[in-house]
Short mmCIF file of C-alpha atoms in Angstrom, two decimals:
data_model
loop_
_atom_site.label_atom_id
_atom_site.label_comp_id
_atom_site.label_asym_id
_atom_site.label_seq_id
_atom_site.Cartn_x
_atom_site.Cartn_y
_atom_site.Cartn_z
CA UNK V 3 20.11 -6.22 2.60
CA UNK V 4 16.66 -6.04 3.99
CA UNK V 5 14.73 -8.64 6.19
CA UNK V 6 11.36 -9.14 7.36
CA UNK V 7 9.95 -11.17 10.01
CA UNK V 8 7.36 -13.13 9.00
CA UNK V 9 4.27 -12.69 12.10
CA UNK V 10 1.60 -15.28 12.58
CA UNK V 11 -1.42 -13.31 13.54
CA UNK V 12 -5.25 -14.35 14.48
CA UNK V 13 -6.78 -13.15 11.43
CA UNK V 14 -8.39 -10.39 13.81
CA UNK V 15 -5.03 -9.14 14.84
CA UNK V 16 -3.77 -9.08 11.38
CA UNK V 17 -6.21 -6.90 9.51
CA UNK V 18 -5.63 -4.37 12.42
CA UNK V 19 -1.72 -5.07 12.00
CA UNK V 20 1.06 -2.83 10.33
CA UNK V 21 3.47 -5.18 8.36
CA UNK V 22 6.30 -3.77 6.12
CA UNK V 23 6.69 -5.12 3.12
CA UNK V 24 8.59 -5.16 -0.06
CA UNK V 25 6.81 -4.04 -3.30
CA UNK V 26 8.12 -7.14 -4.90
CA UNK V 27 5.65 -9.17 -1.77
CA UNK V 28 3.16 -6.88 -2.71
CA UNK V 29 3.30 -7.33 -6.48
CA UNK V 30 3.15 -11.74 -5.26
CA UNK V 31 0.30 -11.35 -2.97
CA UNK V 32 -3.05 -13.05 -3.68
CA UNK V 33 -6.55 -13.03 -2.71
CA UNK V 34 -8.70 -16.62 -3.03
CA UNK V 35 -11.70 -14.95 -4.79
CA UNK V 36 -12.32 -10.94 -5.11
CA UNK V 37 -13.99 -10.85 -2.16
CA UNK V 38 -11.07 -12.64 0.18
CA UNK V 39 -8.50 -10.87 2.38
CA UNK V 40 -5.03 -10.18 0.62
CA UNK V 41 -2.12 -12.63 1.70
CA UNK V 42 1.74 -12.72 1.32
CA UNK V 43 3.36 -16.38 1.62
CA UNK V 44 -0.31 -18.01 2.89
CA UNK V 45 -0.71 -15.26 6.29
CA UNK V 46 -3.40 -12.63 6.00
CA UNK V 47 -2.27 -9.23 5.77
CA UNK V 48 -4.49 -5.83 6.63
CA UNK V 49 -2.41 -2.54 6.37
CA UNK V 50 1.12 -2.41 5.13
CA UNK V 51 4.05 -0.11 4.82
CA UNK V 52 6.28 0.26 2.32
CA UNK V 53 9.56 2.63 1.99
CA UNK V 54 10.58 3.55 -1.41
CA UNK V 55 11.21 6.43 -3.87
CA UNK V 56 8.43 8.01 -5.47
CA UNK V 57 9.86 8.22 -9.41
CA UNK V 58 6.86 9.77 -10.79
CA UNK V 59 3.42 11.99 -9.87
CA UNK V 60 0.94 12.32 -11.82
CA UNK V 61 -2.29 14.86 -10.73
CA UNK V 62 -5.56 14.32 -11.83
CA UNK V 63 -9.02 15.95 -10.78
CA UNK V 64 -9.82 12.98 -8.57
CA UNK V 65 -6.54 11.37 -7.69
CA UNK V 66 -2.78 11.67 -7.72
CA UNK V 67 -0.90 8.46 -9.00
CA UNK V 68 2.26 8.09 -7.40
CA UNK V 69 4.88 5.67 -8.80
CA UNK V 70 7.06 4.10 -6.04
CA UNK V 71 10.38 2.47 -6.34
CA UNK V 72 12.07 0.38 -3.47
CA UNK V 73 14.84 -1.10 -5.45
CA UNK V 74 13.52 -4.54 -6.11
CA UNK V 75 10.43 -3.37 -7.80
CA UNK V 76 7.70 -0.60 -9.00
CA UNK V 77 4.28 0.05 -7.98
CA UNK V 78 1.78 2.51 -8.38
CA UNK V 79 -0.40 4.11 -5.81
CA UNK V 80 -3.35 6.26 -5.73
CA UNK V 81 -4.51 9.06 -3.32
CA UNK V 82 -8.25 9.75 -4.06
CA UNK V 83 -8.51 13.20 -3.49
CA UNK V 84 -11.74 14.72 -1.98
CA UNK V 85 -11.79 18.60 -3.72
CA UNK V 86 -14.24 19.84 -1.49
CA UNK V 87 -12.45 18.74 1.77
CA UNK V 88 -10.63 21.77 3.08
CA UNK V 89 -8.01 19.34 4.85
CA UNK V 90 -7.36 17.23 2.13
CA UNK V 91 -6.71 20.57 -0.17
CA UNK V 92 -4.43 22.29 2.88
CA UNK V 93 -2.73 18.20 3.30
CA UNK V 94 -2.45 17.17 -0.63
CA UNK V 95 -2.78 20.33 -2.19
CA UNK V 96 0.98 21.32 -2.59
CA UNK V 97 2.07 18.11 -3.92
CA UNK V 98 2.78 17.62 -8.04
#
């Protein structure tokens, strides 16, 4: 069984945060408008970690799309992929 801690953070503290989440509190998060921070039960979040399976990987000229499982839910993900970067070829380039 997994459990999270739910942090109260200044809103400057939480863009700049880590938080783990689940991808089903990802898949329920909500903005306010397009332009408004992400939240997850009414706190702010900024960058996130999740731990899963990746089921799937797709390659494309631009991006890979990964498809990540955690157990209580699917997401996809996306690695834009800069093909004239020599690190992000000798860091990305291997994976299929």
């Amino acid at each position: 069984m997994r459990q999270f801690v739910t942090l109260h953070f200044q809103n400057r503290e939480a863009s700049h945060s880590l938080r783990p989440l689940t991808i089903a509190q990802l898949l329920k998060a909500s903005q306010a408008h397009s332009d408004a921070e992400w939240n997850v039960d009414d706190i702010e979040i900024g960058h996130v970690t999740v731990v899963g399976q990746v089921i799937a990987i797709q390659a494309q000229t631009t991006n890979v799309l990964y498809w990540l499982d955690d157990g209580g839910g699917r997401i996809e993900a996306r690695h834009w992929v800069d093909s004239t970067s020599e690190e992000d070829s000798g860091k990305w380039g291997g994976i299929e």
